[in-house]
Protein backbone atom coordinates (compact mmCIF):
# COMPACT_ATOMS: atom_id res chain seq x y z
CA UNK A 1 0.00 0.00 0.00
CA UNK A 2 1.38 3.40 -0.92
CA UNK A 3 1.05 6.05 1.77
CA UNK A 4 0.23 9.62 0.75
CA UNK A 5 1.05 10.71 -2.78
CA UNK A 6 4.18 8.88 -4.02
CA UNK A 7 6.07 10.72 -6.73
CA UNK A 8 3.12 13.07 -7.14
CA UNK A 9 4.17 15.26 -10.05
CA UNK A 10 2.22 18.46 -10.70
CA UNK A 11 2.18 18.66 -14.42
CA UNK A 12 4.75 21.05 -15.95
CA UNK A 13 5.09 21.00 -19.75
CA UNK A 14 4.70 17.29 -20.22
CA UNK A 15 7.80 16.73 -22.31
CA UNK A 16 10.09 17.91 -19.46
CA UNK A 17 8.36 16.03 -16.65
CA UNK A 18 10.16 12.66 -16.55
CA UNK A 19 13.47 14.07 -17.77
CA UNK A 20 13.91 16.73 -15.09
CA UNK A 21 12.59 14.59 -12.23
CA UNK A 22 14.55 11.46 -13.09
CA UNK A 23 17.73 13.41 -13.85
CA UNK A 24 17.64 15.20 -10.53
CA UNK A 25 16.36 12.50 -8.18
CA UNK A 26 16.58 9.19 -10.02
CA UNK A 27 19.69 7.91 -8.24
CA UNK A 28 18.37 8.67 -4.75
CA UNK A 29 17.51 5.71 -2.54
CA UNK A 30 14.14 7.22 -1.60
CA UNK A 31 13.05 7.59 -5.23
CA UNK A 32 10.12 5.19 -5.56
CA UNK A 33 10.40 2.54 -8.24
CA UNK A 34 7.86 -0.07 -9.28
CA UNK A 35 8.59 -3.38 -10.97
CA UNK A 36 6.45 -3.58 -14.11
CA UNK A 37 5.13 -6.66 -15.88
CA UNK A 38 8.41 -6.97 -17.79
CA UNK A 39 10.37 -7.15 -14.54
CA UNK A 40 11.92 -3.69 -14.91
CA UNK A 41 12.04 -1.41 -11.86
CA UNK A 42 10.94 2.02 -13.07
CA UNK A 43 10.03 5.32 -11.40
CA UNK A 44 6.32 5.62 -10.68
CA UNK A 45 4.71 8.97 -11.55
CA UNK A 46 1.20 10.13 -10.68
CA UNK A 47 0.16 12.80 -13.19
CA UNK A 48 -2.41 15.15 -11.68
CA UNK A 49 -4.92 16.75 -14.09
CA UNK A 50 -3.45 14.70 -16.92
CA UNK A 51 -6.68 15.14 -18.88
CA UNK A 52 -5.82 18.81 -19.46
CA UNK A 53 -3.31 17.63 -22.07
CA UNK A 54 -4.75 15.83 -25.07
CA UNK A 55 -4.28 12.06 -25.50
CA UNK A 56 -2.58 12.74 -28.82
CA UNK A 57 0.03 14.95 -27.17
CA UNK A 58 0.68 12.42 -24.40
CA UNK A 59 0.99 9.66 -27.01
CA UNK A 60 3.96 11.48 -28.56
CA UNK A 61 5.79 10.85 -25.30
CA UNK A 62 4.31 7.66 -23.87
CA UNK A 63 3.71 5.31 -26.82
CA UNK A 64 6.66 3.23 -28.09
CA UNK A 65 6.46 4.71 -31.59
CA UNK A 66 5.70 8.29 -30.59
CA UNK A 67 7.94 10.93 -32.18
CA UNK A 68 9.30 11.94 -28.76
CA UNK A 69 8.89 8.59 -27.02
CA UNK A 70 10.70 8.03 -23.73
CA UNK A 71 9.88 4.32 -23.70
CA UNK A 72 12.98 2.14 -23.32
CA UNK A 73 15.12 5.19 -22.57
CA UNK A 74 16.73 6.25 -19.27
CA UNK A 75 13.64 8.42 -18.69
CA UNK A 76 11.07 5.65 -18.98
CA UNK A 77 8.73 5.09 -16.07
CA UNK A 78 5.33 3.89 -14.91
CA UNK A 79 2.99 6.78 -15.68
CA UNK A 80 -0.39 6.89 -13.94
CA UNK A 81 -3.06 9.30 -15.19
CA UNK A 82 -5.88 10.88 -13.20
CA UNK A 83 -9.31 9.36 -13.82
CA UNK A 84 -12.15 11.82 -13.24
CA UNK A 85 -14.81 11.22 -15.91
CA UNK A 86 -15.83 7.86 -17.38
CA UNK A 87 -14.63 8.89 -20.84
CA UNK A 88 -11.15 9.42 -19.50
CA UNK A 89 -10.59 5.64 -19.44
CA UNK A 90 -10.35 5.48 -23.24
CA UNK A 91 -8.29 8.67 -23.40
CA UNK A 92 -5.80 7.27 -20.90
CA UNK A 93 -5.48 4.09 -22.95
CA UNK A 94 -4.95 6.00 -26.20
CA UNK A 95 -2.42 8.30 -24.54
CA UNK A 96 -0.10 5.43 -23.68
CA UNK A 97 -0.31 5.67 -19.91
CA UNK A 98 0.43 2.62 -17.80
CA UNK A 99 -2.61 3.02 -15.60
CA UNK A 100 -5.02 5.33 -13.83
CA UNK A 101 -5.75 6.52 -10.30
CA UNK A 102 -8.78 8.25 -8.77
CA UNK A 103 -7.29 10.64 -6.16
CA UNK A 104 -10.38 12.39 -4.74
CA UNK A 105 -11.38 11.32 -1.22
CA UNK A 106 -15.05 12.30 -1.54
CA UNK A 107 -17.06 9.23 -2.57
CA UNK A 108 -19.48 10.26 -5.31
CA UNK A 109 -17.66 13.50 -6.15
CA UNK A 110 -16.65 12.21 -9.59
CA UNK A 111 -17.04 9.06 -11.65
CA UNK A 112 -13.54 7.98 -10.72
CA UNK A 113 -13.89 8.65 -7.00
CA UNK A 114 -17.19 6.75 -6.70
CA UNK A 115 -16.59 3.38 -5.06
CA UNK A 116 -19.45 1.81 -6.99
CA UNK A 117 -17.59 2.36 -10.28
CA UNK A 118 -14.28 0.81 -9.27
CA UNK A 119 -15.15 -2.72 -10.36
CA UNK A 120 -16.01 -1.58 -13.89
CA UNK A 121 -12.85 0.53 -14.07
CA UNK A 122 -10.74 -2.41 -12.86
CA UNK A 123 -12.30 -4.67 -15.49
CA UNK A 124 -11.47 -2.11 -18.20
CA UNK A 125 -7.90 -1.86 -16.96
CA UNK A 126 -7.46 -5.63 -16.79
CA UNK A 127 -8.75 -5.99 -20.36
CA UNK A 128 -6.27 -3.39 -21.60
CA UNK A 129 -3.18 -4.26 -19.53
CA UNK A 130 -3.43 -1.12 -17.40
CA UNK A 131 -2.99 -0.65 -13.66
CA UNK A 132 -5.92 0.60 -11.62
CA UNK A 133 -5.01 2.41 -8.41
CA UNK A 134 -8.05 3.38 -6.32
CA UNK A 135 -7.41 6.23 -3.90
CA UNK A 136 -9.00 6.17 -0.47
CA UNK A 137 -9.40 8.86 2.16
CA UNK A 138 -10.54 9.22 5.78
CA UNK A 139 -13.16 11.86 4.97
CA UNK A 140 -13.40 15.18 3.19
CA UNK A 141 -14.15 18.78 4.12
CA UNK A 142 -12.71 21.74 2.22
CA UNK A 143 -15.16 24.50 3.14
CA UNK A 144 -12.41 26.53 4.83
CA UNK A 145 -10.97 27.21 1.36
CA UNK A 146 -14.06 26.49 -0.81
CA UNK A 147 -17.07 27.74 1.21
CA UNK A 148 -19.49 26.79 -1.58
CA UNK A 149 -18.46 23.12 -1.65
CA UNK A 150 -20.23 21.73 1.42
CA UNK A 151 -22.03 19.15 -0.75
CA UNK A 152 -18.69 17.32 -1.15
CA UNK A 153 -18.14 17.00 2.61
CA UNK A 154 -17.85 13.42 3.84
CA UNK A 155 -17.92 12.79 7.58
CA UNK A 156 -15.20 10.55 9.01
CA UNK A 157 -17.63 8.66 11.26
CA UNK A 158 -14.82 7.87 13.71
CA UNK A 159 -12.82 5.98 11.10
CA UNK A 160 -15.68 4.06 9.51
CA UNK A 161 -15.64 6.12 6.29
CA UNK A 162 -11.93 5.31 5.85
CA UNK A 163 -12.43 1.63 6.47
CA UNK A 164 -15.38 1.49 4.07
CA UNK A 165 -13.22 3.06 1.37
CA UNK A 166 -10.37 0.65 2.05
CA UNK A 167 -12.70 -2.32 1.87
CA UNK A 168 -14.13 -1.05 -1.43
CA UNK A 169 -10.60 -0.73 -2.81
CA UNK A 170 -9.50 -4.20 -1.76
CA UNK A 171 -12.67 -5.71 -3.20
CA UNK A 172 -11.43 -4.99 -6.75
CA UNK A 173 -8.03 -6.58 -6.05
CA UNK A 174 -5.73 -3.71 -7.05
CA UNK A 175 -1.97 -3.95 -7.19
CA UNK A 176 -1.63 -0.63 -5.33
CA UNK A 177 -3.92 1.45 -3.14
CA UNK A 178 -3.04 5.10 -2.63
CA UNK A 179 -4.16 7.30 0.23
CA UNK A 180 -5.49 10.84 -0.07
CA UNK A 181 -3.83 12.10 2.00
CA UNK A 182 -1.14 12.15 4.66
CA UNK A 183 -1.34 15.85 5.54
CA UNK A 184 -3.69 17.87 3.33
CA UNK A 185 -5.38 19.60 6.25
CA UNK A 186 -7.05 22.21 4.05
CA UNK A 187 -9.21 19.47 2.49
CA UNK A 188 -9.68 17.53 5.71
CA UNK A 189 -8.09 14.36 4.34
CA UNK A 190 -5.08 14.07 6.63
CA UNK A 191 -4.27 10.83 8.42
CA UNK A 192 -1.21 12.03 10.36
CA UNK A 193 -1.42 12.50 14.12
CA UNK A 194 -3.85 15.23 15.19
CA UNK A 195 -4.59 16.98 18.47
CA UNK A 196 -7.21 19.68 19.15
CA UNK A 197 -6.07 23.08 17.88
CA UNK A 198 -7.87 26.35 17.20
CA UNK A 199 -6.57 29.63 15.80
CA UNK A 200 -8.44 32.93 15.32
CA UNK A 201 -9.25 31.87 11.75
CA UNK A 202 -9.38 28.08 11.79
CA UNK A 203 -10.56 25.11 13.80
CA UNK A 204 -8.43 22.08 12.97
CA UNK A 205 -9.92 18.61 12.83
CA UNK A 206 -8.95 16.14 15.53
CA UNK A 207 -9.82 12.52 16.17
CA UNK A 208 -11.35 12.74 19.64
CA UNK A 209 -12.45 10.66 21.50
CA UNK A 210 -9.79 8.47 19.84
CA UNK A 211 -6.03 8.79 20.10
CA UNK A 212 -4.10 11.22 17.84
CA UNK A 213 -2.68 8.23 15.94
CA UNK A 214 -6.06 6.66 15.10
CA UNK A 215 -5.69 6.86 11.31
CA UNK A 216 -2.08 5.76 11.28
CA UNK A 217 -3.10 2.71 13.29
CA UNK A 218 -5.99 1.98 10.92
CA UNK A 219 -3.63 2.38 7.97
CA UNK A 220 -1.14 -0.08 9.43
CA UNK A 221 -3.89 -2.61 10.15
CA UNK A 222 -5.32 -2.37 6.65
CA UNK A 223 -1.87 -2.42 5.02
CA UNK A 224 -1.17 -5.70 6.79
CA UNK A 225 -4.57 -7.01 5.69
CA UNK A 226 -3.87 -5.88 2.11
CA UNK A 227 -0.56 -7.78 2.02
CA UNK A 228 -2.26 -10.96 3.25
CA UNK A 229 -5.08 -10.55 0.74
CA UNK A 230 -2.63 -10.15 -2.14
CA UNK A 231 -0.91 -13.37 -1.14
CA UNK A 232 -4.27 -15.15 -1.37
CA UNK A 233 -5.04 -13.61 -4.77
CA UNK A 234 -1.78 -14.97 -6.19
CA UNK A 235 -2.40 -18.53 -5.00
Coordinates of N, CA, C and O in Angstrom, one line a residue, residues 3-130:
X3 N 1.5 5.0 0.8 CA 1.0 6.0 1.8 C 1.2 7.4 1.2 O 2.2 7.8 0.6
X4 N 0.1 8.3 1.3 CA 0.2 9.6 0.8 C 0.2 9.6 -0.8 O -0.5 8.9 -1.4
X5 N 1.0 10.5 -1.3 CA 1.0 10.7 -2.8 C 2.5 10.5 -3.3 O 3.2 11.4 -3.5
X6 N 2.8 9.2 -3.6 CA 4.2 8.9 -4.0 C 4.5 9.5 -5.4 O 3.7 9.4 -6.3
X7 N 5.6 10.2 -5.5 CA 6.1 10.7 -6.7 C 5.0 11.5 -7.4 O 4.8 11.5 -8.6
X8 N 4.2 12.2 -6.6 CA 3.1 13.1 -7.1 C 3.8 14.2 -7.9 O 4.6 14.9 -7.4
X9 N 3.5 14.3 -9.2 CA 4.2 15.3 -10.0 C 3.1 16.2 -10.6 O 2.3 15.8 -11.4
X10 N 3.2 17.5 -10.2 CA 2.2 18.5 -10.7 C 2.7 18.9 -12.1 O 3.8 19.4 -12.2
X11 N 1.8 18.8 -13.0 CA 2.2 18.7 -14.4 C 2.8 19.9 -15.0 O 2.1 20.9 -15.3
X12 N 4.1 20.0 -15.2 CA 4.8 21.0 -16.0 C 4.6 20.7 -17.4 O 4.0 19.7 -17.7
X13 N 5.2 21.5 -18.3 CA 5.1 21.0 -19.7 C 5.5 19.5 -19.8 O 6.6 19.2 -19.4
X14 N 4.6 18.7 -20.4 CA 4.7 17.3 -20.2 C 6.0 16.7 -20.8 O 6.4 15.6 -20.3
X15 N 6.6 17.3 -21.7 CA 7.8 16.7 -22.3 C 9.0 16.9 -21.4 O 10.0 16.2 -21.6
X16 N 9.0 17.7 -20.4 CA 10.1 17.9 -19.5 C 9.9 17.1 -18.2 O 10.8 17.0 -17.4
X17 N 8.7 16.6 -17.9 CA 8.4 16.0 -16.6 C 9.3 14.9 -16.2 O 9.9 14.9 -15.2
X18 N 9.3 13.8 -17.0 CA 10.2 12.7 -16.6 C 11.6 13.0 -16.6 O 12.4 12.4 -15.9
X19 N 12.0 13.8 -17.6 CA 13.5 14.1 -17.8 C 14.0 14.8 -16.6 O 15.0 14.4 -16.0
X20 N 13.4 15.9 -16.2 CA 13.9 16.7 -15.1 C 13.8 16.0 -13.8 O 14.8 16.0 -13.0
X21 N 12.7 15.3 -13.5 CA 12.6 14.6 -12.2 C 13.6 13.4 -12.1 O 14.2 13.3 -11.1
X22 N 13.7 12.6 -13.1 CA 14.5 11.5 -13.1 C 16.0 11.9 -13.1 O 16.8 11.3 -12.4
X23 N 16.4 12.9 -13.8 CA 17.7 13.4 -13.8 C 18.2 13.9 -12.5 O 19.3 13.6 -12.0
X24 N 17.3 14.6 -11.8 CA 17.6 15.2 -10.5 C 17.6 14.2 -9.4 O 18.5 14.2 -8.5
X25 N 16.6 13.3 -9.4 CA 16.4 12.5 -8.2 C 16.5 11.0 -8.4 O 16.4 10.2 -7.5
X26 N 16.7 10.6 -9.7 CA 16.6 9.2 -10.0 C 17.5 8.3 -9.3 O 17.3 7.1 -9.1
X27 N 18.7 8.8 -8.9 CA 19.7 7.9 -8.2 C 19.5 7.9 -6.7 O 20.2 7.1 -6.0
X28 N 18.6 8.6 -6.2 CA 18.4 8.7 -4.7 C 17.7 7.4 -4.2 O 16.8 6.9 -4.9
X29 N 18.1 6.9 -3.1 CA 17.5 5.7 -2.5 C 16.0 5.8 -2.2 O 15.3 4.8 -2.1
X30 N 15.5 7.0 -2.0 CA 14.1 7.2 -1.6 C 13.2 7.4 -2.8 O 12.0 7.5 -2.7
X31 N 13.8 7.4 -4.0 CA 13.0 7.6 -5.2 C 12.3 6.3 -5.5 O 12.9 5.2 -5.7
X32 N 10.9 6.4 -5.5 CA 10.1 5.2 -5.6 C 10.2 4.6 -7.0 O 10.0 5.3 -8.0
X33 N 10.4 3.3 -7.0 CA 10.4 2.5 -8.2 C 9.4 1.4 -8.1 O 9.3 0.8 -7.1
X34 N 8.8 1.0 -9.2 CA 7.9 -0.1 -9.3 C 8.3 -1.1 -10.3 O 8.6 -0.7 -11.5
X35 N 8.2 -2.3 -10.0 CA 8.6 -3.4 -11.0 C 7.4 -3.7 -11.9 O 6.3 -4.1 -11.4
X36 N 7.6 -3.4 -13.2 CA 6.5 -3.6 -14.1 C 6.3 -5.0 -14.5 O 7.1 -5.9 -14.1
X37 N 5.4 -5.3 -15.5 CA 5.1 -6.7 -15.9 C 6.3 -7.3 -16.6 O 6.4 -8.5 -16.7
X38 N 7.2 -6.5 -17.1 CA 8.4 -7.0 -17.8 C 9.6 -7.2 -16.8 O 10.7 -7.6 -17.3
X39 N 9.3 -6.9 -15.5 CA 10.4 -7.1 -14.5 C 11.3 -6.0 -14.4 O 12.3 -6.1 -13.7
X40 N 11.1 -4.9 -15.0 CA 11.9 -3.7 -14.9 C 11.5 -2.8 -13.8 O 10.3 -2.5 -13.6
X41 N 12.4 -2.3 -12.9 CA 12.0 -1.4 -11.9 C 12.1 0.0 -12.4 O 13.2 0.5 -12.7
X42 N 11.0 0.7 -12.5 CA 10.9 2.0 -13.1 C 10.3 3.0 -12.1 O 9.5 2.7 -11.2
X43 N 10.7 4.3 -12.2 CA 10.0 5.3 -11.4 C 8.5 5.3 -11.6 O 8.1 5.2 -12.8
X44 N 7.8 5.5 -10.6 CA 6.3 5.6 -10.7 C 5.9 7.1 -10.5 O 6.2 7.7 -9.5
X45 N 5.2 7.6 -11.5 CA 4.7 9.0 -11.5 C 3.2 9.0 -11.5 O 2.5 8.4 -12.4
X46 N 2.6 9.8 -10.6 CA 1.2 10.1 -10.7 C 1.1 11.5 -11.4 O 1.8 12.4 -11.0
X47 N 0.3 11.6 -12.4 CA 0.2 12.8 -13.2 C -1.2 13.4 -12.9 O -2.2 13.0 -13.3
X48 N -1.2 14.5 -12.1 CA -2.4 15.1 -11.7 C -2.9 16.0 -12.8 O -2.2 16.6 -13.6
X49 N -4.3 16.0 -13.0 CA -4.9 16.7 -14.1 C -4.3 16.4 -15.5 O -4.2 17.3 -16.4
X50 N -4.0 15.1 -15.6 CA -3.4 14.7 -16.9 C -4.4 14.9 -18.1 O -3.9 15.1 -19.2
X51 N -5.7 15.0 -17.8 CA -6.7 15.1 -18.9 C -6.6 16.5 -19.5 O -7.3 16.8 -20.6
X52 N -5.9 17.5 -18.9 CA -5.8 18.8 -19.5 C -4.9 18.8 -20.7 O -4.9 19.8 -21.5
X53 N -4.1 17.8 -20.9 CA -3.3 17.6 -22.1 C -4.0 16.5 -22.9 O -4.4 15.5 -22.4
X54 N -4.0 16.7 -24.2 CA -4.8 15.8 -25.1 C -4.1 14.5 -25.1 O -2.8 14.3 -25.0
X55 N -4.9 13.4 -25.4 CA -4.3 12.1 -25.5 C -3.3 12.0 -26.6 O -2.2 11.3 -26.5
X56 N -3.5 12.7 -27.7 CA -2.6 12.7 -28.8 C -1.2 13.3 -28.4 O -0.2 12.8 -28.8
X57 N -1.2 14.4 -27.6 CA 0.0 14.9 -27.2 C 0.8 14.0 -26.2 O 2.0 13.8 -26.3
X58 N 0.0 13.4 -25.3 CA 0.7 12.4 -24.4 C 1.3 11.3 -25.2 O 2.3 10.7 -24.9
X59 N 0.6 10.8 -26.2 CA 1.0 9.7 -27.0 C 2.3 9.9 -27.7 O 3.1 9.0 -27.9
X60 N 2.6 11.2 -28.0 CA 4.0 11.5 -28.6 C 5.1 11.1 -27.6 O 6.2 10.7 -28.1
X61 N 4.8 11.1 -26.3 CA 5.8 10.9 -25.3 C 5.7 9.4 -24.8 O 6.8 8.8 -24.5
X62 N 4.5 8.9 -24.6 CA 4.3 7.7 -23.9 C 4.1 6.4 -24.7 O 4.0 5.3 -24.1
X63 N 3.9 6.5 -26.0 CA 3.7 5.3 -26.8 C 5.1 4.9 -27.4 O 5.9 5.8 -27.7
X64 N 5.3 3.7 -27.6 CA 6.7 3.2 -28.1 C 7.1 3.9 -29.4 O 8.3 4.1 -29.6
X65 N 6.1 4.2 -30.3 CA 6.5 4.7 -31.6 C 6.2 6.2 -31.7 O 6.2 6.8 -32.8
X66 N 5.9 6.9 -30.6 CA 5.7 8.3 -30.6 C 7.0 9.1 -31.0 O 8.1 8.6 -30.8
X67 N 6.8 10.2 -31.7 CA 7.9 10.9 -32.2 C 8.9 11.4 -31.1 O 10.1 11.7 -31.4
X68 N 8.4 11.5 -29.9 CA 9.3 11.9 -28.8 C 9.3 10.9 -27.6 O 9.4 11.2 -26.5
X69 N 9.1 9.6 -28.0 CA 8.9 8.6 -27.0 C 10.0 8.5 -26.0 O 11.2 8.6 -26.4
X70 N 9.7 8.3 -24.8 CA 10.7 8.0 -23.7 C 10.7 6.5 -23.3 O 11.5 6.2 -22.4
X71 N 9.9 5.7 -24.0 CA 9.9 4.3 -23.7 C 11.2 3.7 -24.1 O 11.8 4.0 -25.1
X72 N 11.7 2.8 -23.1 CA 13.0 2.1 -23.3 C 14.2 3.1 -23.4 O 15.2 2.8 -24.1
X73 N 14.0 4.2 -22.7 CA 15.1 5.2 -22.6 C 15.4 5.3 -21.1 O 14.6 4.8 -20.2
X74 N 16.5 6.0 -20.7 CA 16.7 6.3 -19.3 C 15.6 7.0 -18.5 O 15.6 7.0 -17.3
X75 N 14.7 7.6 -19.3 CA 13.6 8.4 -18.7 C 12.3 7.7 -18.7 O 11.3 8.3 -18.4
X76 N 12.3 6.4 -19.0 CA 11.1 5.6 -19.0 C 10.6 5.5 -17.5 O 11.3 5.7 -16.6
X77 N 9.3 5.2 -17.4 CA 8.7 5.1 -16.1 C 7.4 4.4 -16.1 O 6.9 4.0 -17.2
X78 N 6.7 4.3 -15.0 CA 5.3 3.9 -14.9 C 4.5 5.1 -14.7 O 4.6 5.8 -13.6
X79 N 3.7 5.5 -15.7 CA 3.0 6.8 -15.7 C 1.5 6.5 -15.4 O 0.8 5.8 -16.2
X80 N 1.0 7.1 -14.4 CA -0.4 6.9 -13.9 C -1.2 8.2 -14.1 O -0.9 9.2 -13.5
X81 N -2.2 8.1 -14.9 CA -3.1 9.3 -15.2 C -4.2 9.4 -14.2 O -4.7 8.4 -13.6
X82 N -4.7 10.6 -14.1 CA -5.9 10.9 -13.2 C -7.2 10.6 -13.9 O -7.4 11.1 -15.0
X83 N -8.0 9.7 -13.3 CA -9.3 9.4 -13.8 C -10.4 10.2 -13.1 O -10.5 10.0 -11.9
X84 N -11.1 11.0 -13.8 CA -12.1 11.8 -13.2 C -13.5 11.4 -13.9 O -14.4 10.9 -13.2
X85 N -13.6 11.6 -15.2 CA -14.8 11.2 -15.9 C -14.7 9.8 -16.5 O -13.6 9.4 -16.8
X86 N -15.8 9.2 -16.8 CA -15.8 7.9 -17.4 C -15.1 7.8 -18.7 O -14.3 6.9 -19.0
X87 N -15.3 8.9 -19.5 CA -14.6 8.9 -20.8 C -13.1 9.0 -20.8 O -12.4 8.7 -21.8
X88 N -12.6 9.3 -19.6 CA -11.1 9.4 -19.5 C -10.5 8.0 -19.6 O -9.3 8.0 -19.9
X89 N -11.2 7.0 -19.4 CA -10.6 5.6 -19.4 C -10.0 5.4 -20.8 O -8.9 4.9 -21.0
X90 N -10.8 5.7 -21.9 CA -10.3 5.5 -23.2 C -9.3 6.5 -23.6 O -8.3 6.1 -24.4
X91 N -9.3 7.7 -23.1 CA -8.3 8.7 -23.4 C -7.0 8.2 -22.8 O -5.9 8.4 -23.4
X92 N -7.0 7.7 -21.6 CA -5.8 7.3 -20.9 C -5.2 6.1 -21.7 O -3.9 6.0 -21.8
X93 N -6.0 5.2 -22.2 CA -5.5 4.1 -23.0 C -4.8 4.6 -24.2 O -3.7 4.2 -24.6
X94 N -5.5 5.5 -24.9 CA -4.9 6.0 -26.2 C -3.7 6.8 -26.0 O -2.8 6.9 -26.9
X95 N -3.6 7.4 -24.8 CA -2.4 8.3 -24.5 C -1.1 7.5 -24.3 O 0.0 8.1 -24.3
X96 N -1.3 6.2 -23.9 CA -0.1 5.4 -23.7 C 0.3 5.4 -22.2 O 1.4 4.9 -21.9
X97 N -0.6 5.8 -21.3 CA -0.3 5.7 -19.9 C -0.3 4.2 -19.5 O -0.8 3.3 -20.2
X98 N 0.3 4.0 -18.3 CA 0.4 2.6 -17.8 C -0.7 2.3 -16.9 O -0.9 1.1 -16.5
X99 N -1.5 3.3 -16.5 CA -2.6 3.0 -15.6 C -3.3 4.3 -15.2 O -3.0 5.4 -15.8
X100 N -4.2 4.2 -14.3 CA -5.0 5.3 -13.8 C -5.3 5.3 -12.3 O -5.3 4.2 -11.8
X101 N -5.4 6.4 -11.7 CA -5.8 6.5 -10.3 C -6.9 7.5 -10.1 O -7.2 8.3 -11.0
X102 N -7.5 7.5 -8.9 CA -8.8 8.3 -8.8 C -8.6 9.5 -7.9 O -9.4 10.5 -8.1
X103 N -7.7 9.5 -7.0 CA -7.3 10.6 -6.2 C -8.3 11.1 -5.2 O -8.1 11.1 -4.0
X104 N -9.5 11.7 -5.6 CA -10.4 12.4 -4.7 C -11.0 11.5 -3.6 O -11.4 10.4 -3.8
X105 N -11.0 12.1 -2.4 CA -11.4 11.3 -1.2 C -12.9 11.4 -1.0 O -13.4 10.7 0.0
X106 N -13.6 12.1 -1.8 CA -15.0 12.3 -1.5 C -15.8 11.3 -2.4 O -15.9 11.5 -3.6
X107 N -16.3 10.2 -1.8 CA -17.1 9.2 -2.6 C -18.3 9.9 -3.2 O -19.1 10.5 -2.6
X108 N -18.4 9.7 -4.6 CA -19.5 10.3 -5.3 C -19.2 11.6 -5.9 O -19.9 12.1 -6.7
X109 N -18.0 12.2 -5.6 CA -17.7 13.5 -6.2 C -17.5 13.5 -7.7 O -17.9 14.4 -8.4
X110 N -16.9 12.4 -8.2 CA -16.7 12.2 -9.6 C -16.9 10.7 -9.9 O -17.0 9.9 -9.1
X111 N -16.9 10.5 -11.2 CA -17.0 9.1 -11.6 C -15.9 8.2 -11.1 O -16.1 7.2 -10.5
X112 N -14.7 8.7 -11.2 CA -13.5 8.0 -10.7 C -13.5 7.8 -9.2 O -13.1 6.7 -8.7
X113 N -14.0 8.8 -8.5 CA -13.9 8.7 -7.0 C -15.1 7.9 -6.4 O -15.1 7.8 -5.2
X114 N -16.0 7.5 -7.2 CA -17.2 6.8 -6.7 C -16.9 5.3 -6.6 O -16.6 4.6 -7.5
X115 N -16.9 4.8 -5.3 CA -16.6 3.4 -5.1 C -17.4 2.4 -5.9 O -16.8 1.4 -6.4
X116 N -18.6 2.7 -6.2 CA -19.5 1.8 -7.0 C -19.0 1.6 -8.4 O -19.4 0.6 -9.1
X117 N -18.1 2.5 -8.9 CA -17.6 2.4 -10.3 C -16.3 1.6 -10.4 O -15.8 1.4 -11.5
X118 N -15.6 1.3 -9.2 CA -14.3 0.8 -9.3 C -14.2 -0.6 -9.9 O -13.2 -0.9 -10.6
X119 N -15.2 -1.4 -9.8 CA -15.1 -2.7 -10.4 C -15.1 -2.6 -11.9 O -14.3 -3.3 -12.6
X120 N -16.0 -1.7 -12.4 CA -16.0 -1.6 -13.9 C -14.7 -1.0 -14.4 O -14.2 -1.4 -15.5
X121 N -14.1 -0.1 -13.7 CA -12.8 0.5 -14.1 C -11.7 -0.5 -14.0 O -10.9 -0.6 -14.9
X122 N -11.7 -1.3 -13.0 CA -10.7 -2.4 -12.9 C -10.9 -3.4 -14.0 O -9.9 -3.9 -14.6
X123 N -12.1 -3.8 -14.4 CA -12.3 -4.7 -15.5 C -11.8 -4.1 -16.8 O -11.1 -4.8 -17.6
X124 N -12.0 -2.8 -17.0 CA -11.5 -2.1 -18.2 C -9.9 -2.2 -18.2 O -9.3 -2.5 -19.2
X125 N -9.4 -1.9 -17.1 CA -7.9 -1.9 -17.0 C -7.3 -3.3 -17.2 O -6.3 -3.4 -17.9
X126 N -7.9 -4.3 -16.6 CA -7.5 -5.6 -16.8 C -7.5 -6.0 -18.3 O -6.6 -6.7 -18.8
X127 N -8.6 -5.6 -18.9 CA -8.7 -6.0 -20.4 C -7.7 -5.3 -21.3 O -7.5 -5.7 -22.4
X128 N -7.2 -4.2 -20.8 CA -6.3 -3.4 -21.6 C -4.9 -3.3 -21.0 O -4.1 -2.4 -21.4
X129 N -4.5 -4.2 -20.1 CA -3.2 -4.3 -19.5 C -2.8 -2.9 -18.9 O -1.7 -2.5 -19.1
X130 N -3.7 -2.4 -18.1 CA -3.4 -1.1 -17.4 C -3.5 -1.4 -15.9 O -4.3 -2.3 -15.5

